[in-house]
C-alpha cells in the first residue's frame, strides 16, 4: 500500500514532465518538418543609419510556418533546435535565404545590407568557411554588405579560438556585430579581444531609456566606450520617439526597433522609411 501511494505521487509528477516532454517532442517534430519542407521564412527589420539618414541594413529574423499557416517566433523553437543539434542546419538555411535576398537587391541596384544571426555551433563546423564561400559564390551576394551577429556564448569563451572562427567572416569581407551587448558577463572582454565592427546594445537598456536615468548613464558610457575603440553602435529595441531622440543626442550610429518598423515579410518591407 505504501509503495502504491508513493507510486501514485510519482505518477502525478511524471504526468507533468511527460506533458512538457511531449510538447517539446512535438516542437522538435514540427521543426524537423519545417527544415525538411522549406517552411522557415525570413522576416526583415530595418536598421536605420542616423549618419546616412536611411535604412542601410535589415536584420534577418527567422520564423517557422506551422501546419496551420501560423508564424512561430524563434523564441519558441531555437532552444529546442540547439538541444537537438539542429542549429547548424537552421543557420545554413537562413544564410542561403539571406544571401539570395541580398543578391537580388544587389542586382536591382538597391544598396542595403543584411545582418544575419549566427550561432557558435555553426561557426565551429569544420567545413563552415568552405560552405560560406560556396553560398556567397552561387547566390552572387555581396559579402561586404553582410553583418554577422553573434551573442556571447560558452563556445566563444576561448578567445583565441573565437578569433579564428570570426576570421572566417573577415576573410570574405563581411562585418561582425556583437549582439545583445551589456547583458552578458564578459561583454567587455569580447570587445577588447575580438575583431567586431558593431556593438548592438541590448534592448533591455534601450526600451525605457527615456524614463530611466540608470539606462541613460549606462548607454552613454557604452557608446563612448565603443566609439573610443573605433566601433559603430547599434541601438536595438527603439520603441518610442522619446527614446529615439535621446539616442540621437547621444550620437548612436544606428537604430532599430518597433518605432521604425516591426520585423515584416519581404513584401511588407519599407526600405524608404525616414525618421
Ligand atoms: P536578436 O538577434 O537580439 O533580435 C532582436 C529581437 O528583438 C527580435 O525578436 C526582434 O523581433 C525583437 N525586436 C526588435 N525591435 C524590437 C522592439 O522595438 N521592441 C521589442 N520588444 N522587441 C524588438 P525575434 O525575431 O523574436 O528573435 C529573437 C531572437 O532569436 C533573436 O534576438 C536572435 O537571437 C534569435 N534569432 C532570430 N532569427 C534568427 C536566425 O535566423 N538565426 C539565429 N541563429 N538566431 C535567430
Ligand atoms: Mg540579432
Ligand atoms: Mg539582440
Ligand atoms: Mg536577443
PDB file of N, CA and C in Angstrom, residues 139-233:
ATOM      1  N   UNK A 139      25.075  32.265 -54.833  1.00  0.00           N
ATOM      2  CA  UNK A 139      23.986  33.257 -54.732  1.00  0.00           C
ATOM      3  C   UNK A 139      24.397  34.582 -55.390  1.00  0.00           C
ATOM      4  N   UNK A 140      25.701  34.796 -55.542  1.00  0.00           N
ATOM      5  CA  UNK A 140      26.231  36.062 -56.040  1.00  0.00           C
ATOM      6  C   UNK A 140      25.868  37.240 -55.141  1.00  0.00           C
ATOM      7  N   UNK A 141      25.808  36.971 -53.856  1.00  0.00           N
ATOM      8  CA  UNK A 141      25.597  38.042 -52.882  1.00  0.00           C
ATOM      9  C   UNK A 141      26.909  38.817 -52.709  1.00  0.00           C
ATOM     10  N   UNK A 142      26.797  40.042 -52.193  1.00  0.00           N
ATOM     11  CA  UNK A 142      27.995  40.817 -51.897  1.00  0.00           C
ATOM     12  C   UNK A 142      28.333  40.638 -50.418  1.00  0.00           C
ATOM     13  N   UNK A 143      29.333  39.843 -50.104  1.00  0.00           N
ATOM     14  CA  UNK A 143      29.643  39.554 -48.689  1.00  0.00           C
ATOM     15  C   UNK A 143      30.021  40.807 -47.899  1.00  0.00           C
ATOM     16  N   UNK A 144      30.464  41.847 -48.616  1.00  0.00           N
ATOM     17  CA  UNK A 144      30.827  43.083 -47.912  1.00  0.00           C
ATOM     18  C   UNK A 144      29.611  43.831 -47.398  1.00  0.00           C
ATOM     19  N   UNK A 145      28.426  43.456 -47.866  1.00  0.00           N
ATOM     20  CA  UNK A 145      27.197  44.076 -47.381  1.00  0.00           C
ATOM     21  C   UNK A 145      26.526  43.206 -46.328  1.00  0.00           C
ATOM     22  N   UNK A 146      27.263  42.247 -45.773  1.00  0.00           N
ATOM     23  CA  UNK A 146      26.694  41.371 -44.745  1.00  0.00           C
ATOM     24  C   UNK A 146      27.341  41.632 -43.392  1.00  0.00           C
ATOM     25  N   UNK A 147      26.485  41.623 -42.376  1.00  0.00           N
ATOM     26  CA  UNK A 147      26.967  41.681 -40.996  1.00  0.00           C
ATOM     27  C   UNK A 147      26.548  40.368 -40.337  1.00  0.00           C
ATOM     28  N   UNK A 148      27.437  39.761 -39.605  1.00  0.00           N
ATOM     29  CA  UNK A 148      27.071  38.567 -38.847  1.00  0.00           C
ATOM     30  C   UNK A 148      26.968  38.914 -37.372  1.00  0.00           C
ATOM     31  N   UNK A 149      25.812  38.606 -36.781  1.00  0.00           N
ATOM     32  CA  UNK A 149      25.555  38.949 -35.382  1.00  0.00           C
ATOM     33  C   UNK A 149      25.806  37.743 -34.485  1.00  0.00           C
ATOM     34  N   UNK A 150      26.624  37.974 -33.474  1.00  0.00           N
ATOM     35  CA  UNK A 150      26.947  36.903 -32.542  1.00  0.00           C
ATOM     36  C   UNK A 150      26.580  37.298 -31.133  1.00  0.00           C
ATOM     37  N   UNK A 151      26.132  36.330 -30.355  1.00  0.00           N
ATOM     38  CA  UNK A 151      25.953  36.588 -28.933  1.00  0.00           C
ATOM     39  C   UNK A 151      27.045  35.844 -28.170  1.00  0.00           C
ATOM     40  N   UNK A 152      27.310  36.374 -27.001  1.00  0.00           N
ATOM     41  CA  UNK A 152      28.298  35.781 -26.124  1.00  0.00           C
ATOM     42  C   UNK A 152      27.856  34.354 -25.748  1.00  0.00           C
ATOM     43  N   UNK A 153      28.722  33.386 -25.955  1.00  0.00           N
ATOM     44  CA  UNK A 153      28.371  32.014 -25.540  1.00  0.00           C
ATOM     45  C   UNK A 153      29.610  31.299 -25.042  1.00  0.00           C
ATOM     46  N   UNK A 154      29.387  30.182 -24.370  1.00  0.00           N
ATOM     47  CA  UNK A 154      30.494  29.362 -23.874  1.00  0.00           C
ATOM     48  C   UNK A 154      31.438  28.990 -25.006  1.00  0.00           C
ATOM     49  N   UNK A 155      30.832  28.693 -26.154  1.00  0.00           N
ATOM     50  CA  UNK A 155      31.625  28.208 -27.276  1.00  0.00           C
ATOM     51  C   UNK A 155      32.657  29.230 -27.732  1.00  0.00           C
ATOM     52  N   UNK A 156      32.389  30.504 -27.434  1.00  0.00           N
ATOM     53  CA  UNK A 156      33.338  31.539 -27.860  1.00  0.00           C
ATOM     54  C   UNK A 156      34.252  31.966 -26.714  1.00  0.00           C
ATOM     55  N   UNK A 157      34.154  31.238 -25.603  1.00  0.00           N
ATOM     56  CA  UNK A 157      34.895  31.644 -24.423  1.00  0.00           C
ATOM     57  C   UNK A 157      36.410  31.584 -24.627  1.00  0.00           C
ATOM     58  N   UNK A 158      36.853  30.596 -25.369  1.00  0.00           N
ATOM     59  CA  UNK A 158      38.256  30.524 -25.723  1.00  0.00           C
ATOM     60  C   UNK A 158      38.527  31.569 -26.804  1.00  0.00           C
ATOM     61  N   UNK A 159      39.085  32.690 -26.381  1.00  0.00           N
ATOM     62  CA  UNK A 159      39.173  33.862 -27.242  1.00  0.00           C
ATOM     63  C   UNK A 159      40.027  33.606 -28.490  1.00  0.00           C
ATOM     64  N   UNK A 160      41.121  32.840 -28.316  1.00  0.00           N
ATOM     65  CA  UNK A 160      41.974  32.564 -29.479  1.00  0.00           C
ATOM     66  C   UNK A 160      41.189  31.822 -30.547  1.00  0.00           C
ATOM     67  N   UNK A 161      40.418  30.847 -30.075  1.00  0.00           N
ATOM     68  CA  UNK A 161      39.597  30.072 -30.993  1.00  0.00           C
ATOM     69  C   UNK A 161      38.520  30.954 -31.622  1.00  0.00           C
ATOM     70  N   UNK A 162      37.925  31.808 -30.816  1.00  0.00           N
ATOM     71  CA  UNK A 162      36.872  32.692 -31.311  1.00  0.00           C
ATOM     72  C   UNK A 162      37.414  33.592 -32.413  1.00  0.00           C
ATOM     73  N   UNK A 163      38.616  34.073 -32.214  1.00  0.00           N
ATOM     74  CA  UNK A 163      39.227  34.952 -33.208  1.00  0.00           C
ATOM     75  C   UNK A 163      39.397  34.219 -34.534  1.00  0.00           C
ATOM     76  N   UNK A 164      39.792  32.959 -34.416  1.00  0.00           N
ATOM     77  CA  UNK A 164      39.963  32.130 -35.614  1.00  0.00           C
ATOM     78  C   UNK A 164      38.606  31.924 -36.299  1.00  0.00           C
ATOM     79  N   UNK A 165      37.584  31.646 -35.491  1.00  0.00           N
ATOM     80  CA  UNK A 165      36.254  31.400 -36.052  1.00  0.00           C
ATOM     81  C   UNK A 165      35.714  32.651 -36.755  1.00  0.00           C
ATOM     82  N   UNK A 166      35.923  33.798 -36.119  1.00  0.00           N
ATOM     83  CA  UNK A 166      35.418  35.042 -36.711  1.00  0.00           C
ATOM     84  C   UNK A 166      36.214  35.451 -37.945  1.00  0.00           C
ATOM     85  N   UNK A 167      37.440  34.973 -38.014  1.00  0.00           N
ATOM     86  CA  UNK A 167      38.273  35.226 -39.186  1.00  0.00           C
ATOM     87  C   UNK A 167      37.613  34.711 -40.460  1.00  0.00           C
ATOM     88  N   UNK A 168      36.763  33.713 -40.301  1.00  0.00           N
ATOM     89  CA  UNK A 168      36.068  33.138 -41.461  1.00  0.00           C
ATOM     90  C   UNK A 168      35.181  34.179 -42.148  1.00  0.00           C
ATOM     91  N   UNK A 169      34.647  35.107 -41.361  1.00  0.00           N
ATOM     92  CA  UNK A 169      33.836  36.197 -41.941  1.00  0.00           C
ATOM     93  C   UNK A 169      34.722  37.291 -42.510  1.00  0.00           C
ATOM     94  N   UNK A 170      35.772  37.587 -41.762  1.00  0.00           N
ATOM     95  CA  UNK A 170      36.694  38.647 -42.196  1.00  0.00           C
ATOM     96  C   UNK A 170      37.302  38.290 -43.545  1.00  0.00           C
ATOM     97  N   UNK A 171      37.590  36.994 -43.718  1.00  0.00           N
ATOM     98  CA  UNK A 171      38.229  36.553 -44.960  1.00  0.00           C
ATOM     99  C   UNK A 171      37.371  36.796 -46.193  1.00  0.00           C
ATOM    100  N   UNK A 172      36.045  36.777 -46.036  1.00  0.00           N
ATOM    101  CA  UNK A 172      35.206  37.051 -47.210  1.00  0.00           C
ATOM    102  C   UNK A 172      34.774  38.519 -47.247  1.00  0.00           C
ATOM    103  N   UNK A 173      35.257  39.330 -46.303  1.00  0.00           N
ATOM    104  CA  UNK A 173      34.976  40.762 -46.329  1.00  0.00           C
ATOM    105  C   UNK A 173      33.721  41.178 -45.583  1.00  0.00           C
ATOM    106  N   UNK A 174      33.121  40.259 -44.813  1.00  0.00           N
ATOM    107  CA  UNK A 174      31.907  40.610 -44.055  1.00  0.00           C
ATOM    108  C   UNK A 174      32.264  41.270 -42.733  1.00  0.00           C
ATOM    109  N   UNK A 175      31.243  41.880 -42.106  1.00  0.00           N
ATOM    110  CA  UNK A 175      31.438  42.557 -40.828  1.00  0.00           C
ATOM    111  C   UNK A 175      30.858  41.722 -39.691  1.00  0.00           C
ATOM    112  N   UNK A 176      31.246  42.072 -38.477  1.00  0.00           N
ATOM    113  CA  UNK A 176      30.783  41.324 -37.306  1.00  0.00           C
ATOM    114  C   UNK A 176      30.178  42.267 -36.283  1.00  0.00           C
ATOM    115  N   UNK A 177      29.022  41.872 -35.759  1.00  0.00           N
ATOM    116  CA  UNK A 177      28.376  42.641 -34.694  1.00  0.00           C
ATOM    117  C   UNK A 177      28.271  41.784 -33.439  1.00  0.00           C
ATOM    118  N   UNK A 178      28.485  42.412 -32.307  1.00  0.00           N
ATOM    119  CA  UNK A 178      28.287  41.749 -31.022  1.00  0.00           C
ATOM    120  C   UNK A 178      26.854  42.057 -30.602  1.00  0.00           C
ATOM    121  N   UNK A 179      26.005  41.046 -30.605  1.00  0.00           N
ATOM    122  CA  UNK A 179      24.573  41.198 -30.338  1.00  0.00           C
ATOM    123  C   UNK A 179      24.309  41.174 -28.822  1.00  0.00           C
ATOM    124  N   UNK A 180      23.219  41.783 -28.422  1.00  0.00           N
ATOM    125  CA  UNK A 180      22.774  41.746 -27.018  1.00  0.00           C
ATOM    126  C   UNK A 180      23.863  42.235 -26.073  1.00  0.00           C
ATOM    127  N   UNK A 181      24.605  43.255 -26.504  1.00  0.00           N
ATOM    128  CA  UNK A 181      25.721  43.743 -25.694  1.00  0.00           C
ATOM    129  C   UNK A 181      25.238  44.308 -24.360  1.00  0.00           C
ATOM    130  N   UNK A 182      25.966  43.971 -23.302  1.00  0.00           N
ATOM    131  CA  UNK A 182      25.709  44.560 -21.996  1.00  0.00           C
ATOM    132  C   UNK A 182      25.015  43.639 -21.013  1.00  0.00           C
ATOM    133  N   UNK A 183      24.347  42.603 -21.515  1.00  0.00           N
ATOM    134  CA  UNK A 183      23.663  41.712 -20.565  1.00  0.00           C
ATOM    135  C   UNK A 183      24.491  40.479 -20.226  1.00  0.00           C
ATOM    136  N   UNK A 184      25.549  40.232 -20.989  1.00  0.00           N
ATOM    137  CA  UNK A 184      26.399  39.080 -20.679  1.00  0.00           C
ATOM    138  C   UNK A 184      27.427  39.436 -19.615  1.00  0.00           C
ATOM    139  N   UNK A 185      28.195  38.440 -19.204  1.00  0.00           N
ATOM    140  CA  UNK A 185      29.180  38.676 -18.155  1.00  0.00           C
ATOM    141  C   UNK A 185      30.532  39.090 -18.707  1.00  0.00           C
ATOM    142  N   UNK A 186      30.781  38.790 -19.978  1.00  0.00           N
ATOM    143  CA  UNK A 186      32.127  39.024 -20.499  1.00  0.00           C
ATOM    144  C   UNK A 186      32.112  39.968 -21.698  1.00  0.00           C
ATOM    145  N   UNK A 187      31.066  40.803 -21.768  1.00  0.00           N
ATOM    146  CA  UNK A 187      30.925  41.708 -22.898  1.00  0.00           C
ATOM    147  C   UNK A 187      32.195  42.510 -23.173  1.00  0.00           C
ATOM    148  N   UNK A 188      32.810  43.013 -22.113  1.00  0.00           N
ATOM    149  CA  UNK A 188      33.980  43.862 -22.298  1.00  0.00           C
ATOM    150  C   UNK A 188      35.176  43.091 -22.819  1.00  0.00           C
ATOM    151  N   UNK A 189      35.317  41.857 -22.340  1.00  0.00           N
ATOM    152  CA  UNK A 189      36.417  41.038 -22.823  1.00  0.00           C
ATOM    153  C   UNK A 189      36.245  40.792 -24.328  1.00  0.00           C
ATOM    154  N   UNK A 190      35.016  40.583 -24.741  1.00  0.00           N
ATOM    155  CA  UNK A 190      34.741  40.346 -26.162  1.00  0.00           C
ATOM    156  C   UNK A 190      35.159  41.535 -27.025  1.00  0.00           C
ATOM    157  N   UNK A 191      34.731  42.730 -26.634  1.00  0.00           N
ATOM    158  CA  UNK A 191      35.110  43.889 -27.459  1.00  0.00           C
ATOM    159  C   UNK A 191      36.597  44.140 -27.402  1.00  0.00           C
ATOM    160  N   UNK A 192      37.205  43.780 -26.282  1.00  0.00           N
ATOM    161  CA  UNK A 192      38.645  44.007 -26.185  1.00  0.00           C
ATOM    162  C   UNK A 192      39.408  43.067 -27.118  1.00  0.00           C
ATOM    163  N   UNK A 193      38.990  41.811 -27.167  1.00  0.00           N
ATOM    164  CA  UNK A 193      39.782  40.773 -27.830  1.00  0.00           C
ATOM    165  C   UNK A 193      39.347  40.437 -29.252  1.00  0.00           C
ATOM    166  N   UNK A 194      38.090  40.702 -29.583  1.00  0.00           N
ATOM    167  CA  UNK A 194      37.591  40.191 -30.865  1.00  0.00           C
ATOM    168  C   UNK A 194      37.431  41.289 -31.913  1.00  0.00           C
ATOM    169  N   UNK A 195      37.598  40.897 -33.176  1.00  0.00           N
ATOM    170  CA  UNK A 195      37.556  41.892 -34.260  1.00  0.00           C
ATOM    171  C   UNK A 195      36.126  42.268 -34.637  1.00  0.00           C
ATOM    172  N   UNK A 196      35.367  42.842 -33.694  1.00  0.00           N
ATOM    173  CA  UNK A 196      33.979  43.202 -34.010  1.00  0.00           C
ATOM    174  C   UNK A 196      33.925  44.632 -34.548  1.00  0.00           C
ATOM    175  N   UNK A 197      33.008  44.852 -35.480  1.00  0.00           N
ATOM    176  CA  UNK A 197      32.853  46.164 -36.102  1.00  0.00           C
ATOM    177  C   UNK A 197      31.710  46.954 -35.484  1.00  0.00           C
ATOM    178  N   UNK A 198      30.680  46.219 -35.039  1.00  0.00           N
ATOM    179  CA  UNK A 198      29.485  46.859 -34.493  1.00  0.00           C
ATOM    180  C   UNK A 198      29.168  46.297 -33.109  1.00  0.00           C
ATOM    181  N   UNK A 199      28.670  47.168 -32.262  1.00  0.00           N
ATOM    182  CA  UNK A 199      28.157  46.742 -30.968  1.00  0.00           C
ATOM    183  C   UNK A 199      26.664  47.019 -30.963  1.00  0.00           C
ATOM    184  N   UNK A 200      25.858  45.978 -30.743  1.00  0.00           N
ATOM    185  CA  UNK A 200      24.412  46.164 -30.645  1.00  0.00           C
ATOM    186  C   UNK A 200      24.035  46.167 -29.180  1.00  0.00           C
ATOM    187  N   UNK A 201      23.686  47.346 -28.686  1.00  0.00           N
ATOM    188  CA  UNK A 201      23.326  47.447 -27.274  1.00  0.00           C
ATOM    189  C   UNK A 201      21.994  46.742 -27.064  1.00  0.00           C
ATOM    190  N   UNK A 202      21.938  45.872 -26.070  1.00  0.00           N
ATOM    191  CA  UNK A 202      20.727  45.076 -25.855  1.00  0.00           C
ATOM    192  C   UNK A 202      19.518  45.958 -25.567  1.00  0.00           C
ATOM    193  N   UNK A 203      18.380  45.483 -26.058  1.00  0.00           N
ATOM    194  CA  UNK A 203      17.149  46.260 -25.909  1.00  0.00           C
ATOM    195  C   UNK A 203      16.750  46.491 -24.448  1.00  0.00           C
ATOM    196  N   UNK A 204      17.261  45.662 -23.541  1.00  0.00           N
ATOM    197  CA  UNK A 204      16.962  45.853 -22.125  1.00  0.00           C
ATOM    198  C   UNK A 204      17.381  47.254 -21.652  1.00  0.00           C
ATOM    199  N   UNK A 205      18.431  47.812 -22.275  1.00  0.00           N
ATOM    200  CA  UNK A 205      18.913  49.143 -21.881  1.00  0.00           C
ATOM    201  C   UNK A 205      18.258  50.272 -22.681  1.00  0.00           C
ATOM    202  N   UNK A 206      17.593  49.880 -23.778  1.00  0.00           N
ATOM    203  CA  UNK A 206      17.120  50.881 -24.736  1.00  0.00           C
ATOM    204  C   UNK A 206      15.624  51.188 -24.604  1.00  0.00           C
ATOM    205  N   UNK A 207      14.841  50.154 -24.358  1.00  0.00           N
ATOM    206  CA  UNK A 207      13.382  50.304 -24.476  1.00  0.00           C
ATOM    207  C   UNK A 207      12.821  51.405 -23.590  1.00  0.00           C
ATOM    208  N   UNK A 208      13.348  51.520 -22.375  1.00  0.00           N
ATOM    209  CA  UNK A 208      12.795  52.504 -21.429  1.00  0.00           C
ATOM    210  C   UNK A 208      13.793  53.603 -21.101  1.00  0.00           C
ATOM    211  N   UNK A 209      14.728  53.815 -22.003  1.00  0.00           N
ATOM    212  CA  UNK A 209      15.829  54.741 -21.724  1.00  0.00           C
ATOM    213  C   UNK A 209      15.334  56.145 -21.383  1.00  0.00           C
ATOM    214  N   UNK A 210      14.228  56.552 -22.028  1.00  0.00           N
ATOM    215  CA  UNK A 210      13.718  57.911 -21.799  1.00  0.00           C
ATOM    216  C   UNK A 210      13.109  58.060 -20.405  1.00  0.00           C
ATOM    217  N   UNK A 211      12.904  56.934 -19.718  1.00  0.00           N
ATOM    218  CA  UNK A 211      12.305  57.007 -18.376  1.00  0.00           C
ATOM    219  C   UNK A 211      13.293  56.669 -17.265  1.00  0.00           C
ATOM    220  N   UNK A 212      14.460  56.164 -17.643  1.00  0.00           N
ATOM    221  CA  UNK A 212      15.354  55.637 -16.615  1.00  0.00           C
ATOM    222  C   UNK A 212      16.739  56.255 -16.691  1.00  0.00           C
ATOM    223  N   UNK A 213      17.107  56.964 -15.642  1.00  0.00           N
ATOM    224  CA  UNK A 213      18.406  57.625 -15.636  1.00  0.00           C
ATOM    225  C   UNK A 213      19.562  56.632 -15.627  1.00  0.00           C
ATOM    226  N   UNK A 214      19.360  55.489 -14.961  1.00  0.00           N
ATOM    227  CA  UNK A 214      20.417  54.468 -14.957  1.00  0.00           C
ATOM    228  C   UNK A 214      20.724  53.991 -16.360  1.00  0.00           C
ATOM    229  N   UNK A 215      19.683  53.731 -17.123  1.00  0.00           N
ATOM    230  CA  UNK A 215      19.888  53.279 -18.503  1.00  0.00           C
ATOM    231  C   UNK A 215      20.594  54.355 -19.320  1.00  0.00           C
ATOM    232  N   UNK A 216      20.228  55.600 -19.087  1.00  0.00           N
ATOM    233  CA  UNK A 216      20.860  56.700 -19.813  1.00  0.00           C
ATOM    234  C   UNK A 216      22.363  56.726 -19.542  1.00  0.00           C
ATOM    235  N   UNK A 217      22.719  56.589 -18.279  1.00  0.00           N
ATOM    236  CA  UNK A 217      24.145  56.627 -17.914  1.00  0.00           C
ATOM    237  C   UNK A 217      24.888  55.448 -18.532  1.00  0.00           C
ATOM    238  N   UNK A 218      24.270  54.273 -18.456  1.00  0.00           N
ATOM    239  CA  UNK A 218      24.938  53.078 -18.999  1.00  0.00           C
ATOM    240  C   UNK A 218      25.085  53.152 -20.512  1.00  0.00           C
ATOM    241  N   UNK A 219      24.037  53.562 -21.181  1.00  0.00           N
ATOM    242  CA  UNK A 219      24.082  53.613 -22.651  1.00  0.00           C
ATOM    243  C   UNK A 219      25.079  54.667 -23.109  1.00  0.00           C
ATOM    244  N   UNK A 220      25.067  55.817 -22.430  1.00  0.00           N
ATOM    245  CA  UNK A 220      26.032  56.866 -22.779  1.00  0.00           C
ATOM    246  C   UNK A 220      27.459  56.312 -22.679  1.00  0.00           C
ATOM    247  N   UNK A 221      27.735  55.551 -21.609  1.00  0.00           N
ATOM    248  CA  UNK A 221      29.101  55.014 -21.458  1.00  0.00           C
ATOM    249  C   UNK A 221      29.406  53.939 -22.485  1.00  0.00           C
ATOM    250  N   UNK A 222      28.392  53.116 -22.807  1.00  0.00           N
ATOM    251  CA  UNK A 222      28.643  52.072 -23.808  1.00  0.00           C
ATOM    252  C   UNK A 222      28.969  52.696 -25.163  1.00  0.00           C
ATOM    253  N   UNK A 223      28.265  53.768 -25.488  1.00  0.00           N
ATOM    254  CA  UNK A 223      28.511  54.435 -26.771  1.00  0.00           C
ATOM    255  C   UNK A 223      29.911  55.031 -26.790  1.00  0.00           C
ATOM    256  N   UNK A 224      30.262  55.693 -25.696  1.00  0.00           N
ATOM    257  CA  UNK A 224      31.582  56.325 -25.651  1.00  0.00           C
ATOM    258  C   UNK A 224      32.695  55.284 -25.706  1.00  0.00           C
ATOM    259  N   UNK A 225      32.491  54.206 -24.970  1.00  0.00           N
ATOM    260  CA  UNK A 225      33.465  53.108 -24.967  1.00  0.00           C
ATOM    261  C   UNK A 225      33.626  52.551 -26.385  1.00  0.00           C
ATOM    262  N   UNK A 226      32.494  52.240 -27.030  1.00  0.00           N
ATOM    263  CA  UNK A 226      32.538  51.668 -28.384  1.00  0.00           C
ATOM    264  C   UNK A 226      33.220  52.601 -29.370  1.00  0.00           C
ATOM    265  N   UNK A 227      32.854  53.879 -29.290  1.00  0.00           N
ATOM    266  CA  UNK A 227      33.447  54.850 -30.217  1.00  0.00           C
ATOM    267  C   UNK A 227      34.950  54.992 -29.981  1.00  0.00           C
ATOM    268  N   UNK A 228      35.351  54.970 -28.727  1.00  0.00           N
ATOM    269  CA  UNK A 228      36.793  55.083 -28.437  1.00  0.00           C
ATOM    270  C   UNK A 228      37.558  53.922 -29.045  1.00  0.00           C
ATOM    271  N   UNK A 229      36.891  52.785 -29.160  1.00  0.00           N
ATOM    272  CA  UNK A 229      37.548  51.601 -29.734  1.00  0.00           C
ATOM    273  C   UNK A 229      37.339  51.512 -31.242  1.00  0.00           C
ATOM    274  N   UNK A 230      36.700  52.522 -31.804  1.00  0.00           N
ATOM    275  CA  UNK A 230      36.511  52.531 -33.261  1.00  0.00           C
ATOM    276  C   UNK A 230      35.358  51.683 -33.756  1.00  0.00           C
ATOM    277  N   UNK A 231      34.422  51.341 -32.862  1.00  0.00           N
ATOM    278  CA  UNK A 231      33.265  50.529 -33.261  1.00  0.00           C
ATOM    279  C   UNK A 231      32.061  51.427 -33.532  1.00  0.00           C
ATOM    280  N   UNK A 232      31.171  50.927 -34.398  1.00  0.00           N
ATOM    281  CA  UNK A 232      29.887  51.592 -34.603  1.00  0.00           C
ATOM    282  C   UNK A 232      28.865  50.992 -33.643  1.00  0.00           C
ATOM    283  N   UNK A 233      27.917  51.844 -33.206  1.00  0.00           N
ATOM    284  CA  UNK A 233      26.955  51.387 -32.203  1.00  0.00           C
ATOM    285  C   UNK A 233      25.546  51.319 -32.784  1.00  0.00           C
TER     286      UNK A 233
END
